PDB file of C-alpha atoms and ligand atoms in Angstrom:
ATOM      1  CA  MET A   1      25.297  -2.153   4.704  1.00  0.00           C
ATOM      2  CA  SER A   2      24.982   0.102   7.779  1.00  0.00           C
ATOM      3  CA  LYS A   3      24.785   3.522   6.131  1.00  0.00           C
ATOM      4  CA  THR A   4      21.574   5.481   6.785  1.00  0.00           C
ATOM      5  CA  ILE A   5      19.867   7.675   4.215  1.00  0.00           C
ATOM      6  CA  ASP A   6      18.866  11.063   5.606  1.00  0.00           C
ATOM      7  CA  LEU A   7      15.794  12.082   3.693  1.00  0.00           C
ATOM      8  CA  ALA A   8      14.072  15.422   3.462  1.00  0.00           C
ATOM      9  CA  ALA A   9      10.601  14.671   4.837  1.00  0.00           C
ATOM     10  CA  GLU A  10       7.789  16.207   6.830  1.00  0.00           C
ATOM     11  CA  PRO A  11       7.465  16.950   9.693  1.00  0.00           C
ATOM     12  CA  TYR A  12      11.255  16.465   9.852  1.00  0.00           C
ATOM     13  CA  ALA A  13      14.055  14.467   8.250  1.00  0.00           C
ATOM     14  CA  PHE A  14      13.686  10.676   8.151  1.00  0.00           C
ATOM     15  CA  ALA A  15      16.788   8.574   8.851  1.00  0.00           C
ATOM     16  CA  LEU A  16      16.205   5.487   6.707  1.00  0.00           C
ATOM     17  CA  SER A  17      18.171   2.439   7.712  1.00  0.00           C
ATOM     18  CA  PRO A  18      18.262   0.199   4.592  1.00  0.00           C
ATOM     19  CA  GLU A  19      18.928  -3.032   6.483  1.00  0.00           C
ATOM     20  CA  HIS A  20      15.932  -2.490   8.770  1.00  0.00           C
ATOM     21  CA  CYS A  21      13.544  -1.001   6.231  1.00  0.00           C
ATOM     22  CA  ALA A  22      11.009  -2.630   3.893  1.00  0.00           C
ATOM     23  CA  LEU A  23       8.946  -1.212   1.062  1.00  0.00           C
ATOM     24  CA  LEU A  24       5.262  -2.061   1.506  1.00  0.00           C
ATOM     25  CA  ILE A  25       3.149  -1.520  -1.603  1.00  0.00           C
ATOM     26  CA  ILE A  26      -0.538  -1.504  -0.765  1.00  0.00           C
ATOM     27  CA  ASP A  27      -3.291  -2.938  -2.991  1.00  0.00           C
ATOM     28  CA  MET A  28      -2.107  -1.891  -6.464  1.00  0.00           C
ATOM     29  CA  GLN A  29      -4.765  -4.248  -7.821  1.00  0.00           C
ATOM     30  CA  ARG A  30      -6.374  -4.337 -11.245  1.00  0.00           C
ATOM     31  CA  ASP A  31      -9.903  -3.898  -9.864  1.00  0.00           C
ATOM     32  CA  PHE A  32      -8.918  -0.643  -8.146  1.00  0.00           C
ATOM     33  CA  LEU A  33      -6.705   0.827 -10.884  1.00  0.00           C
ATOM     34  CA  GLU A  34      -7.660  -0.430 -14.306  1.00  0.00           C
ATOM     35  CA  PRO A  35     -10.252   1.106 -16.580  1.00  0.00           C
ATOM     36  CA  GLY A  36     -13.199  -1.276 -16.661  1.00  0.00           C
ATOM     37  CA  GLY A  37     -12.512  -2.599 -13.158  1.00  0.00           C
ATOM     38  CA  PHE A  38     -14.646  -2.605 -10.014  1.00  0.00           C
ATOM     39  CA  GLY A  39     -13.429   0.858  -8.911  1.00  0.00           C
ATOM     40  CA  GLU A  40     -14.471   2.449 -12.168  1.00  0.00           C
ATOM     41  CA  MET A  41     -17.727   0.463 -12.153  1.00  0.00           C
ATOM     42  CA  LEU A  42     -18.593   2.220  -8.887  1.00  0.00           C
ATOM     43  CA  GLY A  43     -18.168   5.573 -10.650  1.00  0.00           C
ATOM     44  CA  ASN A  44     -14.641   6.389  -9.494  1.00  0.00           C
ATOM     45  CA  ASP A  45     -12.053   8.233 -11.603  1.00  0.00           C
ATOM     46  CA  VAL A  46      -9.234   5.696 -11.872  1.00  0.00           C
ATOM     47  CA  SER A  47      -6.842   8.284 -13.323  1.00  0.00           C
ATOM     48  CA  GLN A  48      -6.475   9.593  -9.760  1.00  0.00           C
ATOM     49  CA  LEU A  49      -4.891   6.259  -8.843  1.00  0.00           C
ATOM     50  CA  ARG A  50      -3.130   5.583 -12.137  1.00  0.00           C
ATOM     51  CA  ARG A  51      -0.880   8.627 -11.671  1.00  0.00           C
ATOM     52  CA  THR A  52       0.877   6.639  -8.926  1.00  0.00           C
ATOM     53  CA  ILE A  53       1.893   3.772 -11.216  1.00  0.00           C
ATOM     54  CA  GLU A  54       4.948   5.361 -12.817  1.00  0.00           C
ATOM     55  CA  PRO A  55       6.408   6.764  -9.541  1.00  0.00           C
ATOM     56  CA  ASN A  56       5.899   3.356  -7.907  1.00  0.00           C
ATOM     57  CA  ARG A  57       7.476   1.587 -10.872  1.00  0.00           C
ATOM     58  CA  ARG A  58      10.570   3.834 -10.690  1.00  0.00           C
ATOM     59  CA  LEU A  59      10.830   3.443  -6.930  1.00  0.00           C
ATOM     60  CA  LEU A  60      10.413  -0.338  -7.023  1.00  0.00           C
ATOM     61  CA  ALA A  61      13.133  -0.623  -9.682  1.00  0.00           C
ATOM     62  CA  ALA A  62      15.530   1.448  -7.551  1.00  0.00           C
ATOM     63  CA  TRP A  63      14.575  -0.465  -4.395  1.00  0.00           C
ATOM     64  CA  ARG A  64      15.173  -3.824  -6.066  1.00  0.00           C
ATOM     65  CA  ALA A  65      18.457  -2.597  -7.551  1.00  0.00           C
ATOM     66  CA  ALA A  66      19.593  -1.729  -4.017  1.00  0.00           C
ATOM     67  CA  GLY A  67      18.756  -5.304  -2.941  1.00  0.00           C
ATOM     68  CA  LEU A  68      16.193  -4.253  -0.317  1.00  0.00           C
ATOM     69  CA  THR A  69      13.047  -6.014   0.913  1.00  0.00           C
ATOM     70  CA  ALA A  70       9.791  -5.283  -0.897  1.00  0.00           C
ATOM     71  CA  LEU A  71       6.366  -6.655  -0.005  1.00  0.00           C
ATOM     72  CA  HIS A  72       3.000  -6.315  -1.727  1.00  0.00           C
ATOM     73  CA  THR A  73      -0.534  -6.491  -0.384  1.00  0.00           C
ATOM     74  CA  ARG A  74      -3.858  -7.370  -1.984  1.00  0.00           C
ATOM     75  CA  GLU A  75      -7.269  -6.742  -0.455  1.00  0.00           C
ATOM     76  CA  GLY A  76      -9.556  -9.698  -0.998  1.00  0.00           C
ATOM     77  CA  HIS A  77     -11.310 -12.757   0.295  1.00  0.00           C
ATOM     78  CA  ARG A  78     -11.360 -16.539   0.109  1.00  0.00           C
ATOM     79  CA  PRO A  79     -13.484 -17.894  -2.748  1.00  0.00           C
ATOM     80  CA  ASP A  80     -15.987 -19.285  -0.217  1.00  0.00           C
ATOM     81  CA  LEU A  81     -16.163 -15.800   1.383  1.00  0.00           C
ATOM     82  CA  SER A  82     -15.751 -17.342   4.834  1.00  0.00           C
ATOM     83  CA  ASP A  83     -13.423 -14.460   5.813  1.00  0.00           C
ATOM     84  CA  LEU A  84     -15.791 -11.765   4.563  1.00  0.00           C
ATOM     85  CA  PRO A  85     -17.604 -10.051   7.423  1.00  0.00           C
ATOM     86  CA  PRO A  86     -21.335  -9.845   6.626  1.00  0.00           C
ATOM     87  CA  ALA A  87     -21.163  -6.118   7.439  1.00  0.00           C
ATOM     88  CA  LYS A  88     -18.509  -5.611   4.728  1.00  0.00           C
ATOM     89  CA  LYS A  89     -20.560  -7.643   2.223  1.00  0.00           C
ATOM     90  CA  ILE A  90     -23.670  -5.466   2.520  1.00  0.00           C
ATOM     91  CA  ARG A  91     -22.007  -2.060   3.120  1.00  0.00           C
ATOM     92  CA  GLY A  92     -23.011   0.492   0.506  1.00  0.00           C
ATOM     93  CA  LYS A  93     -26.247  -1.284  -0.412  1.00  0.00           C
ATOM     94  CA  SER A  94     -24.947  -1.725  -3.963  1.00  0.00           C
ATOM     95  CA  THR A  95     -26.565  -4.309  -6.234  1.00  0.00           C
ATOM     96  CA  THR A  96     -23.071  -5.714  -6.970  1.00  0.00           C
ATOM     97  CA  THR A  97     -20.895  -6.371  -3.930  1.00  0.00           C
ATOM     98  CA  ILE A  98     -17.785  -8.313  -2.914  1.00  0.00           C
ATOM     99  CA  GLY A  99     -17.933 -11.909  -4.161  1.00  0.00           C
ATOM    100  CA  ASP A 100     -20.364 -11.136  -6.987  1.00  0.00           C
ATOM    101  CA  ALA A 101     -19.424 -11.370 -10.659  1.00  0.00           C
ATOM    102  CA  GLY A 102     -17.702  -8.159 -11.696  1.00  0.00           C
ATOM    103  CA  PRO A 103     -15.983  -6.874 -14.820  1.00  0.00           C
ATOM    104  CA  MET A 104     -12.758  -8.819 -14.082  1.00  0.00           C
ATOM    105  CA  GLY A 105     -14.107 -11.890 -12.325  1.00  0.00           C
ATOM    106  CA  ARG A 106     -15.623 -12.135  -8.862  1.00  0.00           C
ATOM    107  CA  ILE A 107     -15.067  -8.872  -7.000  1.00  0.00           C
ATOM    108  CA  LEU A 108     -12.190  -8.880  -4.479  1.00  0.00           C
ATOM    109  CA  VAL A 109     -11.927 -12.665  -4.501  1.00  0.00           C
ATOM    110  CA  ARG A 110      -8.491 -14.267  -4.436  1.00  0.00           C
ATOM    111  CA  GLY A 111      -7.510 -15.922  -7.688  1.00  0.00           C
ATOM    112  CA  GLU A 112      -9.700 -13.680  -9.834  1.00  0.00           C
ATOM    113  CA  ALA A 113      -8.119 -11.438 -12.482  1.00  0.00           C
ATOM    114  CA  GLY A 114      -9.304  -8.176 -10.919  1.00  0.00           C
ATOM    115  CA  HIS A 115      -7.884  -9.107  -7.530  1.00  0.00           C
ATOM    116  CA  ASP A 116      -4.366  -9.445  -8.863  1.00  0.00           C
ATOM    117  CA  ILE A 117      -1.656  -6.798  -8.909  1.00  0.00           C
ATOM    118  CA  ILE A 118      -1.293  -4.637 -12.016  1.00  0.00           C
ATOM    119  CA  PRO A 119       1.402  -5.891 -14.432  1.00  0.00           C
ATOM    120  CA  GLU A 120       3.484  -2.707 -14.087  1.00  0.00           C
ATOM    121  CA  LEU A 121       4.173  -3.511 -10.411  1.00  0.00           C
ATOM    122  CA  TYR A 122       3.948  -7.284 -10.446  1.00  0.00           C
ATOM    123  CA  PRO A 123       5.790  -8.911  -7.520  1.00  0.00           C
ATOM    124  CA  ALA A 124       9.151 -10.441  -8.370  1.00  0.00           C
ATOM    125  CA  PRO A 125       9.899 -14.017  -7.275  1.00  0.00           C
ATOM    126  CA  GLY A 126      10.717 -13.993  -3.561  1.00  0.00           C
ATOM    127  CA  GLU A 127       8.797 -10.794  -2.768  1.00  0.00           C
ATOM    128  CA  PRO A 128       6.098 -11.669  -0.207  1.00  0.00           C
ATOM    129  CA  VAL A 129       2.487 -10.999  -1.169  1.00  0.00           C
ATOM    130  CA  ILE A 130       0.173 -10.421   1.789  1.00  0.00           C
ATOM    131  CA  ASP A 131      -3.462 -11.279   1.154  1.00  0.00           C
ATOM    132  CA  LYS A 132      -5.509  -9.212   3.552  1.00  0.00           C
ATOM    133  CA  PRO A 133      -9.237  -9.401   4.205  1.00  0.00           C
ATOM    134  CA  GLY A 134      -9.397  -5.927   5.737  1.00  0.00           C
ATOM    135  CA  LYS A 135      -8.234  -2.402   5.046  1.00  0.00           C
ATOM    136  CA  GLY A 136      -5.184  -2.675   7.314  1.00  0.00           C
ATOM    137  CA  ALA A 137      -2.366  -4.974   6.195  1.00  0.00           C
ATOM    138  CA  PHE A 138      -1.745  -6.238   9.746  1.00  0.00           C
ATOM    139  CA  HIS A 139      -5.312  -7.355  10.504  1.00  0.00           C
ATOM    140  CA  ALA A 140      -5.684 -11.152  10.109  1.00  0.00           C
ATOM    141  CA  THR A 141      -2.385 -11.540   8.217  1.00  0.00           C
ATOM    142  CA  ASP A 142       1.154 -12.753   8.962  1.00  0.00           C
ATOM    143  CA  LEU A 143       2.733  -9.437   7.921  1.00  0.00           C
ATOM    144  CA  HIS A 144       4.025  -8.572  11.404  1.00  0.00           C
ATOM    145  CA  SER A 145       5.747 -11.980  11.770  1.00  0.00           C
ATOM    146  CA  ILE A 146       7.326 -11.721   8.321  1.00  0.00           C
ATOM    147  CA  LEU A 147       8.676  -8.257   9.134  1.00  0.00           C
ATOM    148  CA  GLN A 148       9.948  -9.363  12.544  1.00  0.00           C
ATOM    149  CA  HIS A 149      11.767 -12.361  11.059  1.00  0.00           C
ATOM    150  CA  ARG A 150      13.603  -9.919   8.773  1.00  0.00           C
ATOM    151  CA  ASP A 151      14.327  -7.463  11.601  1.00  0.00           C
ATOM    152  CA  VAL A 152      12.339  -4.729   9.872  1.00  0.00           C
ATOM    153  CA  LYS A 153      11.691  -1.640  11.988  1.00  0.00           C
ATOM    154  CA  GLN A 154      10.835   0.932   9.325  1.00  0.00           C
ATOM    155  CA  LEU A 155       8.347   0.847   6.456  1.00  0.00           C
ATOM    156  CA  VAL A 156       8.220   2.880   3.273  1.00  0.00           C
ATOM    157  CA  VAL A 157       4.528   2.757   2.430  1.00  0.00           C
ATOM    158  CA  THR A 158       3.039   3.346  -1.027  1.00  0.00           C
ATOM    159  CA  GLY A 159      -0.098   2.295  -2.887  1.00  0.00           C
ATOM    160  CA  VAL A 160      -3.813   2.915  -2.735  1.00  0.00           C
ATOM    161  CA  THR A 161      -5.917   4.395  -1.381  1.00  0.00           C
ATOM    162  CA  THR A 162      -4.330   7.126   0.702  1.00  0.00           C
ATOM    163  CA  GLU A 163      -7.139   7.573   3.192  1.00  0.00           C
ATOM    164  CA  VAL A 164      -8.324   3.966   3.382  1.00  0.00           C
ATOM    165  CA  CYS A 165      -5.857   1.074   3.174  1.00  0.00           C
ATOM    166  CA  VAL A 166      -2.684   3.185   3.303  1.00  0.00           C
ATOM    167  CA  ASN A 167      -3.811   5.197   6.329  1.00  0.00           C
ATOM    168  CA  THR A 168      -5.221   2.152   8.121  1.00  0.00           C
ATOM    169  CA  THR A 169      -2.001   0.208   7.574  1.00  0.00           C
ATOM    170  CA  VAL A 170       0.216   3.092   8.692  1.00  0.00           C
ATOM    171  CA  ARG A 171      -1.805   3.452  11.888  1.00  0.00           C
ATOM    172  CA  GLU A 172      -1.603  -0.282  12.570  1.00  0.00           C
ATOM    173  CA  ALA A 173       2.164  -0.249  11.893  1.00  0.00           C
ATOM    174  CA  ASN A 174       2.689   2.773  14.122  1.00  0.00           C
ATOM    175  CA  ASP A 175       0.959   1.022  17.021  1.00  0.00           C
ATOM    176  CA  ARG A 176       3.255  -1.975  16.506  1.00  0.00           C
ATOM    177  CA  GLY A 177       6.360   0.200  16.776  1.00  0.00           C
ATOM    178  CA  TYR A 178       7.307   0.710  13.121  1.00  0.00           C
ATOM    179  CA  ASP A 179       8.424   4.086  11.777  1.00  0.00           C
ATOM    180  CA  CYS A 180       6.492   4.720   8.554  1.00  0.00           C
ATOM    181  CA  LEU A 181       7.524   6.931   5.666  1.00  0.00           C
ATOM    182  CA  VAL A 182       4.700   7.565   3.175  1.00  0.00           C
ATOM    183  CA  LEU A 183       5.650   8.736  -0.313  1.00  0.00           C
ATOM    184  CA  GLU A 184       3.183  11.384  -1.417  1.00  0.00           C
ATOM    185  CA  ASP A 185       3.541  10.807  -5.169  1.00  0.00           C
ATOM    186  CA  CYS A 186       3.295   7.011  -4.784  1.00  0.00           C
ATOM    187  CA  VAL A 187      -0.028   6.992  -2.917  1.00  0.00           C
ATOM    188  CA  GLY A 188      -3.365   8.035  -4.351  1.00  0.00           C
ATOM    189  CA  SER A 189      -7.080   8.335  -3.753  1.00  0.00           C
ATOM    190  CA  TYR A 190     -10.130   8.594  -6.002  1.00  0.00           C
ATOM    191  CA  PHE A 191     -10.812  11.787  -3.995  1.00  0.00           C
ATOM    192  CA  PRO A 192      -8.039  14.429  -4.148  1.00  0.00           C
ATOM    193  CA  GLU A 193      -9.259  16.130  -0.974  1.00  0.00           C
ATOM    194  CA  PHE A 194      -9.075  12.864   0.989  1.00  0.00           C
ATOM    195  CA  HIS A 195      -5.585  12.239  -0.415  1.00  0.00           C
ATOM    196  CA  ALA A 196      -4.414  15.646   0.800  1.00  0.00           C
ATOM    197  CA  MET A 197      -6.018  15.209   4.219  1.00  0.00           C
ATOM    198  CA  GLY A 198      -4.818  11.614   4.517  1.00  0.00           C
ATOM    199  CA  LEU A 199      -1.235  12.806   4.164  1.00  0.00           C
ATOM    200  CA  LYS A 200      -1.768  15.723   6.544  1.00  0.00           C
ATOM    201  CA  MET A 201      -3.128  13.380   9.205  1.00  0.00           C
ATOM    202  CA  ILE A 202      -0.022  11.191   9.044  1.00  0.00           C
ATOM    203  CA  LYS A 203       2.512  13.987   9.490  1.00  0.00           C
ATOM    204  CA  ALA A 204       0.490  16.209  11.879  1.00  0.00           C
ATOM    205  CA  GLN A 205       1.457  16.778  15.503  1.00  0.00           C
ATOM    206  CA  GLY A 206       5.136  16.034  15.013  1.00  0.00           C
ATOM    207  CA  GLY A 207       4.488  12.946  12.873  1.00  0.00           C
ATOM    208  CA  ILE A 208       1.778  11.340  14.947  1.00  0.00           C
ATOM    209  CA  PHE A 209       1.592   8.366  12.567  1.00  0.00           C
ATOM    210  CA  GLY A 210       4.737   8.902  10.499  1.00  0.00           C
ATOM    211  CA  TRP A 211       6.571  10.930   7.877  1.00  0.00           C
ATOM    212  CA  VAL A 212       5.741  12.113   4.354  1.00  0.00           C
ATOM    213  CA  ALA A 213       8.284  12.614   1.551  1.00  0.00           C
ATOM    214  CA  HIS A 214       8.600  12.531  -2.249  1.00  0.00           C
ATOM    215  CA  SER A 215       9.973   9.446  -3.989  1.00  0.00           C
ATOM    216  CA  ASP A 216      12.607  11.530  -5.821  1.00  0.00           C
ATOM    217  CA  ALA A 217      14.408  12.096  -2.504  1.00  0.00           C
ATOM    218  CA  LEU A 218      14.422   8.373  -1.722  1.00  0.00           C
ATOM    219  CA  ILE A 219      15.539   7.313  -5.202  1.00  0.00           C
ATOM    220  CA  LYS A 220      18.402   9.821  -4.981  1.00  0.00           C
ATOM    221  CA  GLY A 221      19.323   8.481  -1.553  1.00  0.00           C
ATOM    222  CA  LEU A 222      19.292   4.887  -2.811  1.00  0.00           C
ATOM    223  CA  ALA A 223      21.588   5.808  -5.697  1.00  0.00           C
ATOM    224  CA  ALA A 224      24.065   7.299  -3.212  1.00  0.00           C
ATOM    225  CA  LEU A 225      24.272   3.937  -1.382  1.00  0.00           C
ATOM    226  CA  LYS A 226      26.129   2.351  -4.299  1.00  0.00           C
TER     227      LYS A 226
HETATM  228  C1  C5J B   1      -8.142   0.261  -0.440  1.00  0.00           C
HETATM  229  C2  C5J B   1     -10.532   0.481  -0.508  1.00  0.00           C
HETATM  230  N1  C5J B   1      -7.168  -0.500  -0.900  1.00  0.00           N
HETATM  231  N2  C5J B   1     -10.481   1.793  -0.737  1.00  0.00           N
HETATM  232  N3  C5J B   1      -9.404  -0.261  -0.507  1.00  0.00           N
HETATM  233  O1  C5J B   1      -7.942   1.382  -0.039  1.00  0.00           O
HETATM  234  O2  C5J B   1     -11.583  -0.064  -0.314  1.00  0.00           O
END
């Protein structure tokens, strides 16, 4: 499959090369997205994130149907918290922090219910899941090696949150030489103004960190590959 998909994007068209492109879905975890989870417990409006579920579900179905590589990330820590920086543990001065008992098990701890990916976007067998202790998906993970072994040079990035883990990951990827396409309807933030600015920052200055497009354009492009 050597055909490229020319996608309408900002700041200019993105030439997606299916054999060198992977879909990276960031942190679509129950504790961030589900009512009653840690995110909502902190006072956040989870509907701002939940609007991304259906676009991601449609995109993932089309991506899988095209036989392309998809990877998923989860933010979280070892049960003994040995990979949790003390500064991250105490940040926010909340009475309940990472590692403590939360509404869906221990907060952001691997193996706990709230740490897992929402059922709507659950990884299929064979799709790598990257457990990351930080905001960026490259920090302290084997993501870069996995992508290199598959000759991936481009990333379609979706997930949550736009200004935190999505932006951090896109910046890390950009510095490692990947071209990143962020899908505006498939990323979300608890704060609409940060979402808007997070996207603007990516595509500013001629695409300083990458490109921004709508998933409809990509799904249409994938259908044309058949
Ligand atoms: C992510 C966060 N996934 N906001 N985490 O963005 O702390």
